[in-house]
Amino acid sequence: MAMKKDLLSITDFSKEEYLRILELAAEFEENPNQELLKGKVVASLFFEPSTRTRLSFETAINRLGGRIIGFADPDSSSATKGETLHDTIKMVSNYADLIVMRHPLEGAARYAAEVSKIPVINAGDGANQHPTQTLLDMYSIMKTQGTLDNINLFMVGDLKYGRTVHSLLQAMSEFENPIFNFIAPPNLKMPQGYLHHLQEKGIRYFEHEEFTDIISAADIIYMTRVQKERFVDPIEYEKVKDVYILNNEMLKNTKPNMRILHPLPRVNEISTDVDANEKAYYFEQARNGVFTREAIISHVMNLK
Amino acid sequence: MEAKDNAKKKLKLKVSAIKEGTVIDHIPANSLFKVISILGLDKIQNQITFGTNLDSEKLGAKAIIKVSDVFFEDVEINKIALIAPHAKLNIIKDYEVVEKKIVETPDKITGIVKCFNPKCITNNEKITTCFKVIGKAPIALKCKYCEKITTEEQIRMI
Ligand SMILES: [Zn+2]
């Protein structure tokens, strides 16, 4: 039997596989309803609630004609009765054809994939990985810029704890000539390990504490939320909280091709006056998630 | 000349005090019991002698273990590299040192070490840990599961 394919971490896939998935995502955007999962059962296991991700996945599965079993939160899973992850996965992998799982513990998806006979897609494992988010971010960049090469990518906000920016950095560093601009308060800077990764690959990056003056160079602005809980000293938070808020006025001199991405949910880091601007792309980005997830499911299950 | 020869002989005798087996030298004194436990020496019936808090220029205080009739595989002995990176092995046959070995940090470590990340699945369910060694001096271990890096100071044995 051929080795089963899983998607657990963004670095599990090669550049060729990224491009293949993005190509498939474009096909699904053209024609979202394809009965490729007809007669198949997908287990959607959310050991931690995440309505947004779950609905996106379940929409993708429905559009592919598959059926869904599973649970939306840990209270309705057997985990609350003390069943181990090992046993839940063993059982489910005897019932279904694919597992989509979200879990609060880091590394849970990789462990599940080892236990499972059927493919596993990681829909988020704690602060570790959320690879389908990264692929939908890449699809959004590809769609709006026409390429993943030569992108000047601004990452703004909490760059220390934000798993989405870490994975996107890893994935985009596989493409030609990216430039990274990191804009974060001193306590939430991009961790050294990731900067070191860029240095080793000879990729240019710049670190800033604010971005109003440099914003005109951006092709993509990837916004994340600066959370108050990340600050030991509330005064420090008060000092920086408004620095990382994007408003419509700031977009005046930005490039025509520039687009704003955000993994959502947004709190206040993008003013609502930006929403009407054609450069606001975050709601489209969420819509792209369905096509990207259809593509990922097709890829791991060899449906196309 | 004769005195020096005698001293040498005496030293050699001290090290070769077992007939057949392995002498593990240059263990940091405070790692002695961890080494015993990692190698499973607390669970075997063979004769074992050890000395600890011996003077060592390099380590300050060192320990030495002599195990009769036991010859370790490299993969086994390399497990102690994390806590006794300078350990040296003398393989003894018929009171003579027939081979000397040093420990080498392996590229992959399975079991032995705990992941430092409390939110890692390996600290919450019964799973054998597995790390890729991404740095050897100082040691840095990347967890196969949570992908976080456990540094030398954070290393805790299981
Ligand atoms: Zn771990």
Coordinates of C-alpha atoms and ligand atoms in Angstrom, one line a residue:
Chain A
M1 CA 0.0 0.0 0.0
A2 CA 1.2 3.5 -0.8
M3 CA 2.1 5.7 2.1
K4 CA -0.8 7.8 3.2
K5 CA -0.5 11.5 2.8
D6 CA -1.2 13.9 5.8
L7 CA -1.1 17.6 6.2
L8 CA 0.3 18.3 9.7
S9 CA 2.8 21.1 9.3
I10 CA 3.3 23.6 6.5
T11 CA 6.9 22.4 6.2
D12 CA 5.7 18.8 5.4
F13 CA 5.0 20.0 1.8
S14 CA 7.4 20.9 -0.9
K15 CA 7.2 24.1 -3.0
E16 CA 5.8 21.9 -5.9
E17 CA 3.0 20.6 -3.6
Y18 CA 2.2 24.2 -2.5
L19 CA 1.8 25.1 -6.2
R20 CA -0.2 22.0 -7.0
I21 CA -2.7 22.8 -4.2
L22 CA -3.0 26.5 -5.3
E23 CA -3.7 25.3 -8.8
L24 CA -6.4 23.0 -7.6
A25 CA -7.8 25.7 -5.4
A26 CA -8.2 27.9 -8.5
E27 CA -10.0 25.0 -10.2
F28 CA -12.4 24.7 -7.2
E29 CA -13.0 28.4 -7.3
E30 CA -14.2 28.0 -10.9
N31 CA -16.2 25.0 -10.1
P32 CA -16.7 24.5 -6.3
N33 CA -19.3 21.6 -6.5
Q34 CA -17.5 18.4 -7.5
E35 CA -18.7 15.1 -6.2
L36 CA -15.2 13.8 -5.6
L37 CA -15.9 12.7 -2.0
K38 CA -19.2 11.0 -2.9
G39 CA -19.6 7.8 -0.7
K40 CA -16.8 8.9 1.6
V41 CA -17.1 9.8 5.3
V42 CA -14.9 12.6 6.8
A43 CA -14.4 12.8 10.6
S44 CA -14.4 16.4 11.7
L45 CA -12.9 16.2 15.2
F46 CA -12.8 19.6 17.1
F47 CA -11.3 18.9 20.5
E48 CA -11.3 22.7 20.8
P49 CA -14.1 24.8 19.4
S50 CA -13.3 26.9 16.3
T51 CA -16.5 27.8 14.5
R52 CA -14.8 29.6 11.7
T53 CA -12.4 26.8 10.7
R54 CA -14.9 24.1 11.2
L55 CA -17.5 25.8 9.0
S56 CA -15.0 26.4 6.3
F57 CA -13.9 22.7 6.3
E58 CA -17.4 21.4 6.5
T59 CA -18.5 23.6 3.6
A60 CA -15.5 22.3 1.6
I61 CA -16.5 18.6 2.4
N62 CA -20.1 19.3 1.5
R63 CA -19.2 20.9 -1.8
L64 CA -17.1 17.8 -2.5
G65 CA -20.2 15.6 -1.8
G66 CA -18.7 13.9 1.3
R67 CA -20.5 13.1 4.5
I68 CA -19.4 14.3 7.9
I69 CA -19.3 12.7 11.4
G70 CA -17.6 14.2 14.4
F71 CA -18.0 16.8 17.1
A72 CA -17.7 20.5 17.3
D73 CA -16.4 20.9 20.9
P74 CA -14.7 18.7 23.5
D75 CA -17.9 18.5 25.7
S76 CA -19.5 16.3 23.1
S77 CA -16.4 14.2 22.5
S78 CA -15.4 11.1 24.5
A79 CA -12.3 13.0 25.6
T80 CA -14.2 14.4 28.5
K81 CA -14.9 10.9 29.7
G82 CA -11.2 10.4 29.9
E83 CA -10.6 8.6 26.6
T84 CA -7.1 9.2 25.3
L85 CA -6.5 10.8 22.0
H86 CA -4.9 7.6 20.9
D87 CA -8.1 5.6 21.5
T88 CA -10.4 8.2 19.9
I89 CA -8.2 8.2 16.7
K90 CA -7.9 4.4 16.6
M91 CA -11.7 4.1 16.7
V92 CA -12.5 6.9 14.2
S93 CA -9.9 5.7 11.7
N94 CA -11.8 2.5 11.5
Y95 CA -15.0 4.4 10.6
A96 CA -14.0 7.2 8.3
D97 CA -11.9 7.9 5.2
L98 CA -10.3 11.2 6.4
I99 CA -9.8 13.0 9.7
V100 CA -9.8 16.7 10.0
M101 CA -8.8 17.7 13.6
R102 CA -8.4 20.6 15.8
H103 CA -6.7 20.1 19.2
P104 CA -5.5 22.4 22.0
L105 CA -2.3 20.5 22.5
E106 CA 0.8 21.0 20.3
G107 CA 1.8 18.0 18.3
A108 CA -1.5 16.3 18.7
A109 CA -2.1 16.1 14.9
R110 CA 1.2 14.5 14.2
Y111 CA 0.6 12.0 16.9
A112 CA -2.9 11.3 15.6
A113 CA -1.4 10.7 12.1
E114 CA 0.9 8.1 13.5
V115 CA -1.9 6.3 15.2
S116 CA -4.3 6.6 12.3
K117 CA -4.6 4.4 9.2
I118 CA -6.4 7.2 7.2
P119 CA -5.0 10.6 6.3
V120 CA -5.1 13.4 8.9
I121 CA -5.4 17.1 8.2
N122 CA -4.3 19.4 11.0
A123 CA -6.9 22.2 11.5
G124 CA -4.8 23.7 14.3
D125 CA -2.8 22.2 17.1
G126 CA -2.5 24.7 19.9
A127 CA 0.1 27.4 19.2
N128 CA 2.0 25.1 16.8
Q129 CA 0.6 24.7 13.3
H130 CA -2.4 25.6 11.2
P131 CA -1.2 24.7 7.7
T132 CA -4.5 25.1 5.9
Q133 CA -4.6 28.7 7.0
T134 CA -1.2 29.2 5.5
L135 CA -2.2 27.7 2.2
L136 CA -5.3 29.9 2.0
D137 CA -3.1 32.9 2.8
M138 CA -0.8 31.8 0.0
Y139 CA -3.7 31.3 -2.4
S140 CA -4.9 34.9 -1.5
I141 CA -1.4 36.3 -2.3
M142 CA -1.3 34.3 -5.5
K143 CA -4.7 35.5 -6.6
T144 CA -4.1 39.2 -5.8
Q145 CA -0.5 39.4 -7.0
G146 CA -0.5 36.8 -9.8
T147 CA 2.7 35.3 -8.3
L148 CA 4.4 34.2 -5.1
D149 CA 7.8 35.5 -6.2
N150 CA 9.2 39.0 -5.5
I151 CA 6.6 39.8 -2.8
N152 CA 7.2 42.5 -0.3
L153 CA 5.4 41.1 2.7
F154 CA 4.6 43.3 5.7
M155 CA 3.7 41.4 8.9
V156 CA 2.2 43.6 11.6
G157 CA 1.3 43.1 15.3
D158 CA 2.1 40.1 17.4
L159 CA 4.9 38.3 15.6
K160 CA 6.1 36.4 18.6
Y161 CA 3.2 34.2 19.3
G162 CA 1.3 34.4 16.0
R163 CA 1.5 30.9 14.5
T164 CA 0.0 32.2 11.2
V165 CA 2.9 34.6 10.5
H166 CA 5.5 32.0 11.4
S167 CA 4.1 29.4 9.0
L168 CA 3.6 32.0 6.3
L169 CA 7.2 33.1 6.7
Q170 CA 8.4 29.5 6.3
A171 CA 6.2 28.9 3.2
M172 CA 7.0 32.2 1.5
S173 CA 10.7 31.8 2.0
E174 CA 10.6 28.9 -0.5
F175 CA 9.7 31.4 -3.3
E176 CA 12.0 33.7 -5.3
N177 CA 13.2 36.9 -3.8
P178 CA 10.8 37.7 -1.0
I179 CA 11.3 40.8 1.2
F180 CA 9.9 40.6 4.7
N181 CA 9.1 43.7 6.8
F182 CA 8.3 42.9 10.4
I183 CA 6.5 45.5 12.4
A184 CA 6.0 44.7 16.1
P185 CA 6.4 46.1 19.6
P186 CA 9.7 45.1 21.2
N187 CA 8.2 42.4 23.4
L188 CA 6.4 40.7 20.4
K189 CA 9.1 40.7 17.8
M190 CA 9.6 37.9 15.3
P191 CA 11.6 35.1 17.2
Q192 CA 15.3 34.7 16.5
G193 CA 14.8 31.2 15.1
Y194 CA 12.8 32.5 12.2
L195 CA 15.1 35.4 11.5
H196 CA 18.0 32.9 11.5
H197 CA 16.1 30.8 9.0
L198 CA 15.9 33.9 6.7
Q199 CA 19.5 34.7 7.2
E200 CA 20.5 31.2 6.2
K201 CA 18.5 31.4 3.0
G202 CA 19.9 34.9 2.2
I203 CA 16.5 36.5 2.4
R204 CA 16.2 40.2 3.1
Y205 CA 14.2 41.3 6.1
F206 CA 13.8 44.5 8.1
E207 CA 12.4 45.0 11.6
H208 CA 10.4 48.1 12.6
E209 CA 8.4 49.3 15.5
E210 CA 5.9 51.3 13.4
F211 CA 4.9 51.3 9.8
T212 CA 3.1 54.5 8.7
D213 CA 6.2 55.9 6.9
I214 CA 7.2 52.7 5.1
I215 CA 3.8 51.3 4.1
S216 CA 4.1 52.5 0.5
A217 CA 6.6 49.6 -0.3
A218 CA 4.2 46.8 0.7
D219 CA 2.6 44.3 -1.7
I220 CA 0.8 42.5 1.1
I221 CA 0.1 43.7 4.6
Y222 CA -0.6 40.8 6.9
M223 CA -2.3 42.2 10.1
T224 CA -2.5 40.3 13.4
R225 CA -3.9 41.3 16.7
V226 CA -1.7 42.7 19.6
Q227 CA -3.4 41.2 22.6
K228 CA -3.4 43.0 26.0
E229 CA -2.7 39.7 27.8
R230 CA 0.7 39.5 26.2
F231 CA 1.9 42.5 28.2
V232 CA 3.2 42.2 31.7
D233 CA 2.9 45.9 32.2
P234 CA -0.5 47.4 31.2
I235 CA 1.2 50.8 30.6
E236 CA 3.4 49.2 27.9
Y237 CA 0.3 48.0 26.2
E238 CA -1.4 51.4 26.3
K239 CA 1.8 52.9 24.8
V240 CA 1.8 50.7 21.7
K241 CA -1.8 49.6 21.2
D242 CA -2.7 52.3 18.6
V243 CA 0.6 51.9 16.7
Y244 CA -0.5 48.6 15.2
I245 CA -4.0 49.8 14.0
L246 CA -4.5 50.2 10.3
N247 CA -6.9 52.9 9.2
N248 CA -8.0 54.1 5.8
E249 CA -6.0 57.3 5.9
M250 CA -2.8 55.3 6.0
L251 CA -3.6 53.6 2.7
K252 CA -3.4 56.8 0.7
N253 CA 0.1 56.2 -0.8
T254 CA 0.1 52.4 -0.9
K255 CA 0.7 50.5 -4.2
P256 CA -2.4 49.8 -6.4
N257 CA -1.7 46.1 -6.1
M258 CA -1.4 46.1 -2.3
R259 CA -3.9 44.0 -0.4
I260 CA -4.5 43.7 3.3
L261 CA -4.8 40.2 4.8
H262 CA -5.9 39.1 8.3
P263 CA -6.5 35.6 9.6
L264 CA -9.7 36.8 11.4
P265 CA -11.4 37.3 13.7
R266 CA -10.5 41.0 13.8
V267 CA -11.0 43.0 16.9
N268 CA -9.8 46.6 16.4
E269 CA -6.5 46.3 14.6
I270 CA -8.1 47.2 11.3
S271 CA -10.5 50.2 11.5
T272 CA -13.9 49.5 10.0
D273 CA -13.3 52.4 7.6
V274 CA -10.8 50.2 5.7
D275 CA -13.5 47.6 4.9
A276 CA -14.9 49.6 2.0
N277 CA -11.4 50.1 0.5
E278 CA -10.7 47.8 -2.5
K279 CA -7.4 47.0 -0.8
A280 CA -9.2 45.3 2.1
Y281 CA -9.0 41.6 1.2
Y282 CA -9.7 39.8 4.5
F283 CA -13.2 38.7 3.9
E284 CA -12.3 37.4 0.4
Q285 CA -9.4 35.7 2.0
A286 CA -11.8 33.8 4.3
R287 CA -13.9 32.8 1.3
N288 CA -10.7 31.5 -0.4
G289 CA -10.4 29.1 2.6
V290 CA -13.2 26.9 1.3
F291 CA -11.5 26.4 -2.2
T292 CA -8.1 25.9 -0.6
R293 CA -9.5 23.3 1.8
E294 CA -11.3 21.5 -1.1
A295 CA -7.9 21.4 -2.8
I296 CA -6.0 20.1 0.2
I297 CA -8.6 17.4 0.8
S298 CA -8.3 16.3 -2.9
H299 CA -4.5 16.4 -2.7
V300 CA -4.1 14.2 0.5
M301 CA -6.8 11.8 -0.7
N302 CA -5.5 11.6 -4.3
L303 CA -8.9 12.5 -5.7
K304 CA -7.4 14.6 -8.6
Chain B
M1 CA 62.4 5.1 34.9
E2 CA 61.4 2.2 37.0
A3 CA 59.3 4.3 39.3
K4 CA 57.4 5.7 36.4
D5 CA 56.7 2.3 35.0
N6 CA 55.4 1.2 38.4
A7 CA 53.2 4.2 38.6
K8 CA 51.8 3.5 35.1
K9 CA 51.2 -0.1 36.1
K10 CA 49.4 0.9 39.2
L11 CA 47.2 3.3 37.3
K12 CA 46.4 0.7 34.7
L13 CA 45.6 -1.9 37.4
K14 CA 43.3 0.6 39.0
V15 CA 41.3 1.0 35.8
S16 CA 41.5 -2.6 34.8
A17 CA 40.3 -3.9 38.1
I18 CA 37.6 -5.9 36.4
K19 CA 38.4 -8.9 34.3
E20 CA 35.9 -8.4 31.5
G21 CA 33.5 -5.6 31.0
T22 CA 33.3 -1.8 30.5
V23 CA 34.7 1.1 32.4
I24 CA 32.9 4.4 31.9
D25 CA 35.1 7.4 33.0
H26 CA 34.8 11.1 33.0
I27 CA 31.1 11.2 34.0
P28 CA 30.2 14.5 35.7
A29 CA 29.7 13.5 39.4
N30 CA 26.2 15.0 39.5
S31 CA 25.1 12.9 36.5
L32 CA 26.2 9.5 37.9
F33 CA 22.8 8.3 38.9
K34 CA 21.2 9.5 35.7
V35 CA 23.8 7.5 33.7
I36 CA 23.1 4.4 35.8
S37 CA 19.4 4.8 35.2
I38 CA 19.7 5.5 31.4
L39 CA 21.9 2.5 30.9
G40 CA 19.6 0.4 33.0
L41 CA 22.5 -0.6 35.4
D42 CA 20.1 -0.5 38.3
K43 CA 18.2 -3.4 36.8
I44 CA 20.9 -5.9 36.0
Q45 CA 22.6 -8.6 38.1
N46 CA 26.2 -8.0 37.0
Q47 CA 28.9 -6.7 39.4
I48 CA 29.1 -3.0 39.3
T49 CA 31.5 -0.7 41.2
F50 CA 31.5 3.0 41.0
G51 CA 33.4 5.9 42.4
T52 CA 32.2 9.5 42.6
N53 CA 33.4 12.9 43.5
L54 CA 36.9 12.0 42.2
D55 CA 39.2 14.9 41.2
S56 CA 39.0 15.9 37.6
E57 CA 40.7 18.9 36.0
K58 CA 38.1 19.1 33.3
L59 CA 34.9 18.3 35.2
G60 CA 35.7 19.4 38.7
A61 CA 34.3 16.3 40.2
K62 CA 33.9 13.2 38.2
A63 CA 32.4 9.7 38.6
I64 CA 33.5 6.4 37.2
I65 CA 31.5 3.2 36.7
K66 CA 32.9 -0.3 36.2
V67 CA 30.5 -3.0 34.9
S68 CA 31.6 -6.6 34.7
D69 CA 30.7 -8.6 31.6
V70 CA 28.7 -5.9 29.9
F71 CA 29.6 -4.5 26.5
F72 CA 27.4 -1.7 25.3
E73 CA 26.2 -1.1 21.7
D74 CA 27.1 2.4 20.4
V75 CA 23.4 3.4 20.1
E76 CA 23.0 2.4 23.8
I77 CA 26.0 4.3 25.0
N78 CA 25.3 7.4 22.9
K79 CA 22.2 7.9 25.0
I80 CA 24.3 9.2 27.8
A81 CA 25.9 11.9 25.6
L82 CA 23.2 14.4 26.7
I83 CA 24.4 14.3 30.3
A84 CA 27.9 13.0 30.1
P85 CA 29.2 14.4 26.8
H86 CA 32.9 13.8 27.7
A87 CA 32.5 10.3 28.9
K88 CA 35.2 7.8 27.8
L89 CA 34.8 4.1 27.7
N90 CA 37.4 1.4 28.2
I91 CA 36.5 -2.0 27.0
I92 CA 38.2 -4.6 29.2
K93 CA 39.1 -8.1 28.2
D94 CA 41.2 -10.3 30.5
Y95 CA 42.2 -7.3 32.6
E96 CA 43.5 -5.4 29.5
V97 CA 42.0 -2.4 27.9
V98 CA 41.3 -3.7 24.4
E99 CA 39.4 -0.7 23.0
K100 CA 38.7 2.9 23.9
K101 CA 35.6 4.7 22.9
I102 CA 34.1 8.2 23.3
V103 CA 30.4 9.0 23.3
E104 CA 28.9 10.8 20.4
T105 CA 25.7 12.8 20.4
P106 CA 23.3 11.0 18.1
D107 CA 21.3 12.8 15.5
K108 CA 18.0 11.6 16.9
I109 CA 16.9 11.0 20.4
T110 CA 14.0 8.7 21.2
G111 CA 12.7 8.5 24.7
I112 CA 15.1 9.5 27.6
V113 CA 14.3 13.3 27.4
K114 CA 11.1 15.1 28.2
C115 CA 9.9 17.9 25.9
F116 CA 10.2 21.2 27.9
N117 CA 6.8 22.4 26.4
P118 CA 4.0 21.8 28.9
K119 CA 1.5 22.1 26.1
C120 CA 3.2 19.4 24.1
I121 CA 1.1 16.2 23.5
T122 CA 4.0 14.1 24.8
N123 CA 3.5 15.7 28.2
N124 CA -0.2 14.9 28.2
E125 CA -0.5 11.4 26.9
K126 CA 1.7 8.3 27.1
I127 CA 3.9 8.9 24.1
T128 CA 7.6 8.1 23.5
T129 CA 9.3 11.4 22.9
C130 CA 11.4 11.9 19.8
F131 CA 13.8 14.8 19.0
K132 CA 16.0 15.8 16.1
V133 CA 19.3 17.0 17.5
I134 CA 19.7 20.4 15.8
G135 CA 22.7 21.5 17.9
K136 CA 25.4 19.5 19.6
A137 CA 27.4 22.1 21.6
P138 CA 25.3 23.4 23.2
I139 CA 22.7 20.8 22.7
A140 CA 19.4 21.8 21.1
L141 CA 16.6 19.3 20.6
K142 CA 13.6 19.9 18.2
C143 CA 10.5 18.0 19.3
K144 CA 9.0 15.9 16.4
Y145 CA 5.5 16.6 17.8
C146 CA 5.2 20.2 19.0
E147 CA 8.3 21.4 16.9
K148 CA 9.5 23.4 19.9
I149 CA 13.2 23.5 20.8
T150 CA 14.4 22.1 24.1
T151 CA 17.8 23.7 25.0
E152 CA 20.6 22.2 27.0
E153 CA 19.5 24.0 30.2
Q154 CA 16.0 22.8 29.8
I155 CA 16.8 19.1 29.4
R156 CA 15.0 16.9 31.9
M157 CA 15.3 13.1 31.8
I158 CA 12.1 11.0 31.8
Ligands
ZN1 ZN 7.1 18.7 22.2

